[in-house]
PDB file of C-alpha atoms in Angstrom:
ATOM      1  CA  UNK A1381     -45.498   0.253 -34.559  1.00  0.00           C
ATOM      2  CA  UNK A1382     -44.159   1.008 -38.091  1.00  0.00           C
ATOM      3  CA  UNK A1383     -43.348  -2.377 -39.192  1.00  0.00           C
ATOM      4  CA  UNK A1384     -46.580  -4.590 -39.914  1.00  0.00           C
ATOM      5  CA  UNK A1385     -46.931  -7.998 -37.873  1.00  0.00           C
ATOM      6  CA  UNK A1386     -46.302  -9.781 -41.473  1.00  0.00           C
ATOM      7  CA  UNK A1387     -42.563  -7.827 -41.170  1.00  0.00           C
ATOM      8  CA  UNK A1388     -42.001  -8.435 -37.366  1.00  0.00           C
ATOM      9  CA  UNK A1389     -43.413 -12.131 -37.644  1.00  0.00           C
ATOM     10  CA  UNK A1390     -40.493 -12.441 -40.785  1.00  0.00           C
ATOM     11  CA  UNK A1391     -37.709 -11.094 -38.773  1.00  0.00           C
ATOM     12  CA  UNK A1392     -38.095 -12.407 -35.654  1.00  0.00           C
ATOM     13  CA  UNK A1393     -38.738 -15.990 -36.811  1.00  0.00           C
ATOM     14  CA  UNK A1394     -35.498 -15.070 -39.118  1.00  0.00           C
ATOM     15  CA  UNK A1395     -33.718 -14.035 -36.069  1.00  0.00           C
ATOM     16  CA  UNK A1396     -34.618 -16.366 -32.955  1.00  0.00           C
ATOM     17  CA  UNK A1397     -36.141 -19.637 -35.058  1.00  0.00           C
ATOM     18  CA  UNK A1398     -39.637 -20.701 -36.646  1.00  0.00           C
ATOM     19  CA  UNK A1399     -41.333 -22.059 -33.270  1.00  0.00           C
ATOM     20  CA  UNK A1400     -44.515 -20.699 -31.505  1.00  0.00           C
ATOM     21  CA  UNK A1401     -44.860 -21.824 -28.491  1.00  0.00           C
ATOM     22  CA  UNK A1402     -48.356 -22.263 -27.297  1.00  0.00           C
ATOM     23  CA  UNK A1403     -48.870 -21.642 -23.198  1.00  0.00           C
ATOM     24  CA  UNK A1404     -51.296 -23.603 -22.277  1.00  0.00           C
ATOM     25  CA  UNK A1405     -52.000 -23.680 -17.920  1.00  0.00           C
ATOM     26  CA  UNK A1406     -54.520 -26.348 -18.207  1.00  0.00           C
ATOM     27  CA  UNK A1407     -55.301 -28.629 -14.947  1.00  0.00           C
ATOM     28  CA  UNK A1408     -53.061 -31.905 -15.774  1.00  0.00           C
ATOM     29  CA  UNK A1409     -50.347 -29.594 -16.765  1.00  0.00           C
ATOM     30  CA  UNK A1410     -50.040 -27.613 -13.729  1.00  0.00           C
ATOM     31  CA  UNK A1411     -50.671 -30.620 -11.540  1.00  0.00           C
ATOM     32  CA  UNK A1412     -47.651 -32.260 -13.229  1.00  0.00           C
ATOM     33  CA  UNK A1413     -45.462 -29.320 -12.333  1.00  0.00           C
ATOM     34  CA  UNK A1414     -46.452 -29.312  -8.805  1.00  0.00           C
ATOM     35  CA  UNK A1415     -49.009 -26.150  -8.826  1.00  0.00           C
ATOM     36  CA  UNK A1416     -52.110 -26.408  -7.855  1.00  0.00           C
ATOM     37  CA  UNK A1417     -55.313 -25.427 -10.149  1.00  0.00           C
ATOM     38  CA  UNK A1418     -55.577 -22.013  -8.903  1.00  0.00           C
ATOM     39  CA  UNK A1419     -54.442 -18.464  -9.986  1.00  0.00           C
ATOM     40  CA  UNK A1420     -51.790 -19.240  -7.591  1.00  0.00           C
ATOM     41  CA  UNK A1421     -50.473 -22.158  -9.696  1.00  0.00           C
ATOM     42  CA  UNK A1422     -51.632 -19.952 -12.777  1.00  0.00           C
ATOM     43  CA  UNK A1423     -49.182 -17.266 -12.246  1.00  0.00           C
ATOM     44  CA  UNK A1424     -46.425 -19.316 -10.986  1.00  0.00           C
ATOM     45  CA  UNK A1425     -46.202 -21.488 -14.259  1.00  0.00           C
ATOM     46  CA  UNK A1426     -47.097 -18.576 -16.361  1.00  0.00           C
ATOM     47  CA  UNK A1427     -44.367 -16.385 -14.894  1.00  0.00           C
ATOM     48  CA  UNK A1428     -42.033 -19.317 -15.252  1.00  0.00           C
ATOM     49  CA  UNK A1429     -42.439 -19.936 -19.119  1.00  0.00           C
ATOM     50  CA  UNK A1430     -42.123 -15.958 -19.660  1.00  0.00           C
ATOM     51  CA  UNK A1431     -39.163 -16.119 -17.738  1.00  0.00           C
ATOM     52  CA  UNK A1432     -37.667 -19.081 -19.561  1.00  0.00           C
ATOM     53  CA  UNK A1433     -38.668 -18.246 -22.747  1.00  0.00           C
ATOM     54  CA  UNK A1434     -39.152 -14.712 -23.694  1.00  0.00           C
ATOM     55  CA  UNK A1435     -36.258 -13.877 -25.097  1.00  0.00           C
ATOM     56  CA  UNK A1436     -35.433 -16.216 -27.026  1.00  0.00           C
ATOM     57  CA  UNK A1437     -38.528 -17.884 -28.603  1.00  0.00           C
ATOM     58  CA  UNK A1438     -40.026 -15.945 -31.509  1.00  0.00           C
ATOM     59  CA  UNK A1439     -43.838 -15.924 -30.977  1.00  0.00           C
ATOM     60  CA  UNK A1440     -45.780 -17.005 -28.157  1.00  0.00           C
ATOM     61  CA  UNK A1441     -49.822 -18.233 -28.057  1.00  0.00           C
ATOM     62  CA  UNK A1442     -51.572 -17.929 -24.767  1.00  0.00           C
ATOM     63  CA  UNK A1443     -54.926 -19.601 -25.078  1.00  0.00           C
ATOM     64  CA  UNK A1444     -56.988 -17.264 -23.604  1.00  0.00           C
ATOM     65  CA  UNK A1445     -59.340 -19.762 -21.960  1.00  0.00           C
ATOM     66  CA  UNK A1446     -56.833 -20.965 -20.051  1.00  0.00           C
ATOM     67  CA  UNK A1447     -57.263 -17.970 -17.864  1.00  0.00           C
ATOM     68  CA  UNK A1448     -60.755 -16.672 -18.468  1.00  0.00           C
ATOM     69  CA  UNK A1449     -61.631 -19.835 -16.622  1.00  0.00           C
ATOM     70  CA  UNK A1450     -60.106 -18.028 -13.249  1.00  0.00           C
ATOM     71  CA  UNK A1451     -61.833 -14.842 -13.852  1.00  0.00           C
ATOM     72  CA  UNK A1452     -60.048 -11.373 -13.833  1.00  0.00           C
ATOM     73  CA  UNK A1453     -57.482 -12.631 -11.410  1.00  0.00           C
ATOM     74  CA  UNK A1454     -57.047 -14.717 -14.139  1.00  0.00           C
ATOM     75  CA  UNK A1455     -56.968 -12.329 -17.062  1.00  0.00           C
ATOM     76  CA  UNK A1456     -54.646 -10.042 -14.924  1.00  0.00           C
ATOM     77  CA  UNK A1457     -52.259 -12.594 -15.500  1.00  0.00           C
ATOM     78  CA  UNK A1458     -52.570 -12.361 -18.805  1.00  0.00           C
ATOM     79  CA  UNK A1459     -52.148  -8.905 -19.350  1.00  0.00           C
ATOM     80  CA  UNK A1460     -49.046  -9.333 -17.256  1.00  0.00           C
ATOM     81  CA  UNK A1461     -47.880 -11.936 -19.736  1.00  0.00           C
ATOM     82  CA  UNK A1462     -49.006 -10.173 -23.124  1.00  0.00           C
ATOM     83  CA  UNK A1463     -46.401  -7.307 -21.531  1.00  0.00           C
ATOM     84  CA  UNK A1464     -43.991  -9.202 -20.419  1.00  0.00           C
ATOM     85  CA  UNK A1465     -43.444 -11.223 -23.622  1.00  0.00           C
ATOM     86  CA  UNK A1466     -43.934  -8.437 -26.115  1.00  0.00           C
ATOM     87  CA  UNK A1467     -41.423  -6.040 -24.012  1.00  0.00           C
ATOM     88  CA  UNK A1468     -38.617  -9.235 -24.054  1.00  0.00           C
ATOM     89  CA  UNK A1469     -38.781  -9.052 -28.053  1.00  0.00           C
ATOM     90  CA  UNK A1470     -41.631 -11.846 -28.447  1.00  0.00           C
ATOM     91  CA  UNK A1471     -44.836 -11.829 -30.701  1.00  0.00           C
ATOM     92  CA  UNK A1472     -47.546 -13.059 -29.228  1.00  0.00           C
ATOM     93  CA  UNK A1473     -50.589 -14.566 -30.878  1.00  0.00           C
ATOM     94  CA  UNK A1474     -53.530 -14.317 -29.022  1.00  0.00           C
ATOM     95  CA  UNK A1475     -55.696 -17.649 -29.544  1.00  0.00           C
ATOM     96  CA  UNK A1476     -58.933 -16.530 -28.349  1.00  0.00           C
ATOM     97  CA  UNK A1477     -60.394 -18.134 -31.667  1.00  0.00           C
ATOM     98  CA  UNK A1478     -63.175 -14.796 -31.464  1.00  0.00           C
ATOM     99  CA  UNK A1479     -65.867 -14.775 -34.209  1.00  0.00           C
ATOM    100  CA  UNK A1480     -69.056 -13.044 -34.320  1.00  0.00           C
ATOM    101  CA  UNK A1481     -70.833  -9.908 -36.133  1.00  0.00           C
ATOM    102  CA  UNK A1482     -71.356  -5.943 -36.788  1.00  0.00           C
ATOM    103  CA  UNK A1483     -70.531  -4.403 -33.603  1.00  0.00           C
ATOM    104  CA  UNK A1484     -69.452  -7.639 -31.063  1.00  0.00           C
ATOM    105  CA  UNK A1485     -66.604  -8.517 -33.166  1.00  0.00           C
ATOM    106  CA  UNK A1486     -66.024  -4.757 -33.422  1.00  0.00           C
ATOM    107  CA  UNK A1487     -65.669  -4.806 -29.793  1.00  0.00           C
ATOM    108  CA  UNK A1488     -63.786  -8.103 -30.068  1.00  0.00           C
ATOM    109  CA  UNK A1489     -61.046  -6.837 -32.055  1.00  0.00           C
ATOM    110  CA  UNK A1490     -61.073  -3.469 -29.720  1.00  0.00           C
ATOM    111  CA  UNK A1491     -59.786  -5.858 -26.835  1.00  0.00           C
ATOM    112  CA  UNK A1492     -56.683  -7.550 -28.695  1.00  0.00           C
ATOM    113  CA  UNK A1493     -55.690  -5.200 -31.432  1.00  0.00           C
ATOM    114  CA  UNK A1494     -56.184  -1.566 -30.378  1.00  0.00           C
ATOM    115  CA  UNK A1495     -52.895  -1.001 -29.203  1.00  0.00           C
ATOM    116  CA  UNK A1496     -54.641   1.059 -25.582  1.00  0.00           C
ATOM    117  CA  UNK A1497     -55.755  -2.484 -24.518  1.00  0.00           C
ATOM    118  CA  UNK A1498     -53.856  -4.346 -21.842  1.00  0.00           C
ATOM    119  CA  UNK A1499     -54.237  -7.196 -23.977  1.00  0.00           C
ATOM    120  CA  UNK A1500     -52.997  -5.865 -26.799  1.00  0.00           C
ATOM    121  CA  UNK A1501     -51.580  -8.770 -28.939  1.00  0.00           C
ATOM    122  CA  UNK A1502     -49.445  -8.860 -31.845  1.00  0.00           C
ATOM    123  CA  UNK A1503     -52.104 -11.292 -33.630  1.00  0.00           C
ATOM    124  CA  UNK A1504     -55.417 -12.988 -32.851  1.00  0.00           C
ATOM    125  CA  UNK A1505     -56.716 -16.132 -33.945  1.00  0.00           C
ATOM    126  CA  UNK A1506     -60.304 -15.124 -34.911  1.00  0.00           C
ATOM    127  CA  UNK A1507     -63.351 -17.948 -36.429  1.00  0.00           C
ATOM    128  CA  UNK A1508     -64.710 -16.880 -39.632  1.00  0.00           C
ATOM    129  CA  UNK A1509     -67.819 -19.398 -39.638  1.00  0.00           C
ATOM    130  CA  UNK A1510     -70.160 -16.391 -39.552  1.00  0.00           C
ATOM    131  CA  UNK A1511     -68.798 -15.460 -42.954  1.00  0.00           C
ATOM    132  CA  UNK A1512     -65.537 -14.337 -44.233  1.00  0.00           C
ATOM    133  CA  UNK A1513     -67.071 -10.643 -44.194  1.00  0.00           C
ATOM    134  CA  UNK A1514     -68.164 -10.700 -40.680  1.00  0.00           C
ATOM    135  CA  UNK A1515     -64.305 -10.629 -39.248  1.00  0.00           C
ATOM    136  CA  UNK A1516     -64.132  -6.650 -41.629  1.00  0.00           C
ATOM    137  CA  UNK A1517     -63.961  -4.465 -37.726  1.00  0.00           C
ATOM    138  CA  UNK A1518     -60.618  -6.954 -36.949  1.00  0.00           C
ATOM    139  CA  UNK A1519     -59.109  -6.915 -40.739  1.00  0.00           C
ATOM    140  CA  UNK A1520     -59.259  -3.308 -40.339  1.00  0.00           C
ATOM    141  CA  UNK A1521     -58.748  -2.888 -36.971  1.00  0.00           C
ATOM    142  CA  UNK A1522     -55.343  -5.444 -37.427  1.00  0.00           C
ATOM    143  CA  UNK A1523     -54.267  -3.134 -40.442  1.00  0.00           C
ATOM    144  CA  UNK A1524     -54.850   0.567 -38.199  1.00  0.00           C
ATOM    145  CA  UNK A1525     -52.908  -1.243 -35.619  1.00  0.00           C
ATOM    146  CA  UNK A1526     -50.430  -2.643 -37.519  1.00  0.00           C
ATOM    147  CA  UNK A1527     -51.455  -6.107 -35.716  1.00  0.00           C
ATOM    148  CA  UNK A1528     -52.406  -9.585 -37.772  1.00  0.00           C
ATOM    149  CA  UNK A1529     -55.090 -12.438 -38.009  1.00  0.00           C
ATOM    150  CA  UNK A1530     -54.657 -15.935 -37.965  1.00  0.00           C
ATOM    151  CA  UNK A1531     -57.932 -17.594 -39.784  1.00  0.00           C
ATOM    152  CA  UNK A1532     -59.152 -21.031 -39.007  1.00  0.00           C
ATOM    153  CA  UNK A1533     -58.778 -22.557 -42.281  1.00  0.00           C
ATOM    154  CA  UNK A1534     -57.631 -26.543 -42.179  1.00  0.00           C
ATOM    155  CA  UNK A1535     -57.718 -27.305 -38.424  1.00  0.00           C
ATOM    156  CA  UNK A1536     -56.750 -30.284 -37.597  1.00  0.00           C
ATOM    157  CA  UNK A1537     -59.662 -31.657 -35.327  1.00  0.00           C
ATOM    158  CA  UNK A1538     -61.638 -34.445 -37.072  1.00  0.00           C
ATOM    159  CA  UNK A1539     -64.818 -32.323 -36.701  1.00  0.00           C
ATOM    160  CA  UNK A1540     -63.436 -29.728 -38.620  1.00  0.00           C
ATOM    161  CA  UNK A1541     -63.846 -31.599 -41.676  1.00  0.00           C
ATOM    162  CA  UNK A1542     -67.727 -31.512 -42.082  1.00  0.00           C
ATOM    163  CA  UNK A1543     -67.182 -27.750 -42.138  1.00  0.00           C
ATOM    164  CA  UNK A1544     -64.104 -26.684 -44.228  1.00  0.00           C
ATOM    165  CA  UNK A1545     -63.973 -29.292 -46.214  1.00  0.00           C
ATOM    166  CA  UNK A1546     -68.131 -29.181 -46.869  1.00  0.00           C
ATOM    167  CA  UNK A1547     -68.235 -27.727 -51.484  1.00  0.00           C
ATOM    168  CA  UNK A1548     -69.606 -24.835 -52.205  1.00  0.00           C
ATOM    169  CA  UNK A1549     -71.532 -24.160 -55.493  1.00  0.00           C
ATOM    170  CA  UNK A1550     -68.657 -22.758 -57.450  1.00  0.00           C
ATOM    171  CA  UNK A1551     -66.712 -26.136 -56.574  1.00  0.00           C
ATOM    172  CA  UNK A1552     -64.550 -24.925 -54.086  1.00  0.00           C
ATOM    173  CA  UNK A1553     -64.522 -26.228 -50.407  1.00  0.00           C
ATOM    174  CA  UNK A1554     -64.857 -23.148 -47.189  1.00  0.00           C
ATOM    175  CA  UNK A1555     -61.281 -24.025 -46.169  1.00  0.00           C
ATOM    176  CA  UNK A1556     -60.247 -23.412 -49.598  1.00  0.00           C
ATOM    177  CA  UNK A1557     -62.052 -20.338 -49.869  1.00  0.00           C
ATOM    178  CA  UNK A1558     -60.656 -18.786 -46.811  1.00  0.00           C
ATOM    179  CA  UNK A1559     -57.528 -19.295 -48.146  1.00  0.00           C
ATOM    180  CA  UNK A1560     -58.525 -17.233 -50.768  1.00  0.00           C
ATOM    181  CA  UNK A1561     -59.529 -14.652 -49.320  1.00  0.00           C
ATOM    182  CA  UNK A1562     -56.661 -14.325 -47.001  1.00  0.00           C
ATOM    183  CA  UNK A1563     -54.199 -14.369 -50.577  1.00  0.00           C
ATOM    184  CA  UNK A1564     -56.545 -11.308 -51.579  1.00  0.00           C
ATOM    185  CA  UNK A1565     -55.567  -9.789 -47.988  1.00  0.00           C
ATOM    186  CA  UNK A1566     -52.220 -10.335 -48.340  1.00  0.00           C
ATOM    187  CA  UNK A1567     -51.422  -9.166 -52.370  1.00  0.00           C
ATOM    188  CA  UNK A1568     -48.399  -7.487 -53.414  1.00  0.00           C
ATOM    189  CA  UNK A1569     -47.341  -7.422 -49.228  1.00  0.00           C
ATOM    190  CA  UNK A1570     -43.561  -7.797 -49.016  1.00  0.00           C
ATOM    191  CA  UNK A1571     -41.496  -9.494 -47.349  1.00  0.00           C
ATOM    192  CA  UNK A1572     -45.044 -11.436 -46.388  1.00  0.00           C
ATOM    193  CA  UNK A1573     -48.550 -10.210 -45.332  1.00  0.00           C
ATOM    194  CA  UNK A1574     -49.907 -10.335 -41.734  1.00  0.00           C
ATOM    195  CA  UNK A1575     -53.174 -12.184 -42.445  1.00  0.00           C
ATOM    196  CA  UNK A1576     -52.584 -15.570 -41.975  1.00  0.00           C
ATOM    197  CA  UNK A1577     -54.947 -19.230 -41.937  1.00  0.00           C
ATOM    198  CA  UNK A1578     -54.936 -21.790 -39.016  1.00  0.00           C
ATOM    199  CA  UNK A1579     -53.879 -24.920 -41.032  1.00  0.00           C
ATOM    200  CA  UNK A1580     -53.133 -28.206 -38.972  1.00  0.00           C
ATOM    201  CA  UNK A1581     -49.382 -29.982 -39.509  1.00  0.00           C
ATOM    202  CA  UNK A1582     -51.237 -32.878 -38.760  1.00  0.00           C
ATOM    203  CA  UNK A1583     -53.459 -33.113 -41.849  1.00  0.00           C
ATOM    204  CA  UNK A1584     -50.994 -34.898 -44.261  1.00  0.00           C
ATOM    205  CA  UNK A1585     -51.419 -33.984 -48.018  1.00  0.00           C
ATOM    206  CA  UNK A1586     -52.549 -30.887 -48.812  1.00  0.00           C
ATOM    207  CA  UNK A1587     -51.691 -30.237 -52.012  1.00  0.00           C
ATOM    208  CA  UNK A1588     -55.204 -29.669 -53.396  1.00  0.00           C
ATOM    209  CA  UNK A1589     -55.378 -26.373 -51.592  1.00  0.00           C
ATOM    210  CA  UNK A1590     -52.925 -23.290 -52.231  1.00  0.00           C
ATOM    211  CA  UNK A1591     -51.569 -22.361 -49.157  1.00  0.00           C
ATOM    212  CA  UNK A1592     -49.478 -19.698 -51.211  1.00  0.00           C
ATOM    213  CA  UNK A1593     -51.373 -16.560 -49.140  1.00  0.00           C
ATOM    214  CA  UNK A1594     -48.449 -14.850 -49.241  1.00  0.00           C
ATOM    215  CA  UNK A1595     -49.067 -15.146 -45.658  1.00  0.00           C
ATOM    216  CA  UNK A1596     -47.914 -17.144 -42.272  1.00  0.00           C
ATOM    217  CA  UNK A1597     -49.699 -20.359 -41.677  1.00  0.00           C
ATOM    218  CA  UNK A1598     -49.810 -21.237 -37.683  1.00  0.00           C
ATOM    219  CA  UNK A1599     -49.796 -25.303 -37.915  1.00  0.00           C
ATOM    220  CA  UNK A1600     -50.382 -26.418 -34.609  1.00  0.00           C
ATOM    221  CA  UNK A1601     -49.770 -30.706 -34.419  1.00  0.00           C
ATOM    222  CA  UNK A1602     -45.785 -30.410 -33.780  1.00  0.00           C
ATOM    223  CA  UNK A1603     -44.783 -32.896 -30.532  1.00  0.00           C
ATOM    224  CA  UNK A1604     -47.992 -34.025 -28.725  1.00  0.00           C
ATOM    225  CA  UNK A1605     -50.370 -34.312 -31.382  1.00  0.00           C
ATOM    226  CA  UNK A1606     -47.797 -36.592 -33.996  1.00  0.00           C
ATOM    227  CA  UNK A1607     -46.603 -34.108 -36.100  1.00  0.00           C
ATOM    228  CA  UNK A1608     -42.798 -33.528 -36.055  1.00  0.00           C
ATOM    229  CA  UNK A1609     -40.977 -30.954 -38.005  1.00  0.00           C
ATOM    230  CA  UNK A1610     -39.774 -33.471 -40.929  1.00  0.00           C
ATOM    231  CA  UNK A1611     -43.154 -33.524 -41.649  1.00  0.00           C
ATOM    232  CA  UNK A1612     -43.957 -29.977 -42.691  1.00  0.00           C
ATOM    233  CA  UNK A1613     -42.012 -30.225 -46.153  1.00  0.00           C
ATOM    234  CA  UNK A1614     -44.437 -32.685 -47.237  1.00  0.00           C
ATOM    235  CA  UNK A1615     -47.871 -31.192 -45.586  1.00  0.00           C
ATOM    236  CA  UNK A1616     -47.192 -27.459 -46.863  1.00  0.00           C
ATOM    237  CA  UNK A1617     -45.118 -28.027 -49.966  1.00  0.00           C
ATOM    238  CA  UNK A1618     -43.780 -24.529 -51.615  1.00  0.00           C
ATOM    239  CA  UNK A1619     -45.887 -22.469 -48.900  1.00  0.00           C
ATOM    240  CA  UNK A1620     -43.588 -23.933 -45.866  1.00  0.00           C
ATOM    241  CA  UNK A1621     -40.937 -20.779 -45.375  1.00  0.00           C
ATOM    242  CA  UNK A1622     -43.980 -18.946 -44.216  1.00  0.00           C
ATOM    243  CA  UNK A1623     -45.120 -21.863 -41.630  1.00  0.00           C
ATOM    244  CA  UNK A1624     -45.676 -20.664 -37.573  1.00  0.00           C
ATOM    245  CA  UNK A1625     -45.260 -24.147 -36.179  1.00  0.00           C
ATOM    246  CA  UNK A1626     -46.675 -24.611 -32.796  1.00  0.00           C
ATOM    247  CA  UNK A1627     -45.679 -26.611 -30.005  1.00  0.00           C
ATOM    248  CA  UNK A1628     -47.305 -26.488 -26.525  1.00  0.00           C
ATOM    249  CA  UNK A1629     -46.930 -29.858 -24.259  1.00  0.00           C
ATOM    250  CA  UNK A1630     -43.888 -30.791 -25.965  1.00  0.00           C
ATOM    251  CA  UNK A1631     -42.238 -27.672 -24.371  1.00  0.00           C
ATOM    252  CA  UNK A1632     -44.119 -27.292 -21.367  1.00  0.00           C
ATOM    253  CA  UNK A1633     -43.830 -30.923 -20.358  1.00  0.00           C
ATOM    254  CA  UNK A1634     -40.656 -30.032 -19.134  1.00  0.00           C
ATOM    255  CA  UNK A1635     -41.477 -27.508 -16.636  1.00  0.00           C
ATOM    256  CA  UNK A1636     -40.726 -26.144 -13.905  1.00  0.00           C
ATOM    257  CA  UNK A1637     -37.068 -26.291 -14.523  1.00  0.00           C
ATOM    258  CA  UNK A1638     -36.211 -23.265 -16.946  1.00  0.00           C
ATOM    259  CA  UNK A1639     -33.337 -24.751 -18.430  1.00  0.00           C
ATOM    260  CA  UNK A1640     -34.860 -27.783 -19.513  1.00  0.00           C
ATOM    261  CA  UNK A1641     -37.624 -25.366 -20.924  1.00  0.00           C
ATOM    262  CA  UNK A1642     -35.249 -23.706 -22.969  1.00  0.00           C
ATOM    263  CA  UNK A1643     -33.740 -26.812 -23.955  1.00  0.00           C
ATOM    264  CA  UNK A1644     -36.692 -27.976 -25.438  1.00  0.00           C
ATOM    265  CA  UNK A1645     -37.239 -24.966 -27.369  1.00  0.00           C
ATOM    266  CA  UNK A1646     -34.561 -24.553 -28.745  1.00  0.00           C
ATOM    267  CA  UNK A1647     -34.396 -28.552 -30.009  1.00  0.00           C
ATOM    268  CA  UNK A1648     -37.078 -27.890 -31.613  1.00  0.00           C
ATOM    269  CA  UNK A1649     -36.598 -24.690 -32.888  1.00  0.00           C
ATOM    270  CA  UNK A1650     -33.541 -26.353 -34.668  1.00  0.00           C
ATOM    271  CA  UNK A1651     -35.440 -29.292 -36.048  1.00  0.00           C
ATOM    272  CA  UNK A1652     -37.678 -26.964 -37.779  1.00  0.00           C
ATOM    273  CA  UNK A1653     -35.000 -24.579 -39.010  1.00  0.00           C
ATOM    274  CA  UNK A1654     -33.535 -27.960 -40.621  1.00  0.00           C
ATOM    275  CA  UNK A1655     -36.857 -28.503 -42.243  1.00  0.00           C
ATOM    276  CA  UNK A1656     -38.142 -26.373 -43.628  1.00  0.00           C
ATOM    277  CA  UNK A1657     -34.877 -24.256 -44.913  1.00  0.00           C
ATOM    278  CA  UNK A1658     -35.129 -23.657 -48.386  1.00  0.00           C
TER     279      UNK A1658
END
């Protein structure tokens, strides 16, 4: 890849629309398309969203548990899907949420972002609650590859407060200082950099942090969760051009049929554009 994910991300959200859509086979959602709660029903509605969607939607984000939980029948239809989407023209951000230390997260970041791996992903969603410094093999790994990171930073379940909100000794809060680190990531990268934070849509006012990382902030909260996309402006302020908003049920509700899936993508795809064009 020449072009680093911060580039690709830029363009193609430029190109097909500022949605992520999150894919999301869990139980209630295949049994309200008719599948069962198998790898059967797995592939079925998994091969039906790529279908639908791939070219068209700009990034995609499997959640990886989603099909660990059927084992490597399960992951084999992930790797089909991480090919499928990326060879139609879509990013896809793996959320696998990985965090750990020294040679683990080494071996972590070996599995999504060395480009050799069949689940080679444009971007992973890594946890950097064992300290900023602990996620070094996937920042460098991400930059080699030419691949990005999406932080947890502001998420936007309640228990995530008692965490990134908790003050550090120089005053600032861990959310805030994640951010921080990610602008430091990021510096002088043009037209953005590929190191982005996990920040919630859902989280109302956050002007007292500086989203400006000069990076893409995934916001998941759009549809389901009560965020909608006239929302953003006011949550992300000046940072909002480089938002990733993420909608999963609101899409997927309306499965099986692929035209209604596209439908709904592109509605909301629109309603973003709208919103946050500056």
């Amino acid at each position: 890849m020449n072009d680093s994910f911060g580039a690709r991300l830029r363009s193609a959200m430029d190109e097909r629309g500022p949605l992520c859509v999150g894919i999301d086979p869990h139980a209630s959602l295949l049994a309200s398309w008719g599948l069962k709660d198998d790898v059967d029903g797995l592939e079925t509605f998994t091969r039906t969203v790529v279908e639908a969607l791939a070219e068209t939607v700009a990034v995609f984000k499997p959640q990886s548990a989603f099909f660990e939980r059927f084992g490597s029948r399960g992951i084999a239809v992930l790797e089909r899907a991480v090919a499928d989407l990326r060879a139609a023209g879509g990013l896809v951000v793996m959320d696998a949420k990985r965090g750990d230390i020294g040679s683990t997260m080494a071996a972590y970041a070996e599995t999504f972002l060395r480009p050799e791996s069949p689940l080679f992903s444009d971007a992973l969603t890594v946890s950097p609650y064992l300290g900023y410094g602990s996620l070094k093999p996937a920042v460098d790994l991400a930059r080699e590859s030419g691949a990005g990171l999406f932080v947890l930073a502001l998420t936007s379940n309640p228990e995530g407060a008692e965490v990134q909100r908790a003050v550090r000794e120089d005053g600032r809060t861990i959310g805030a200082t994640m951010l921080a680190h990610l602008a430091e990531e990021n510096a002088g990268e043009s037209p953005m950099g590929s190191f982005g934070a996990v920040v919630g849509a859902t989280l109302g006012d956050l002007s007292s942090f500086d989203l400006d990382i000069n990076g893409p902030l995934l916001a998941p909260g759009i549809g389901a969760q009560g965020a909608t996309a006239a929302d953003l402006p006011a949550v992300f302020g000046p940072a909002v051009r480089n938002v990733v908003p993420n909608v999963s049920r609101g899409v997927l509700k309306e499965g099986p049929d692929a035209t209604a899936l596209r439908a709904a993508a592109e509605r909301f795809a629109d309603e973003i554009r709208a919103a946050v064009a500056v």
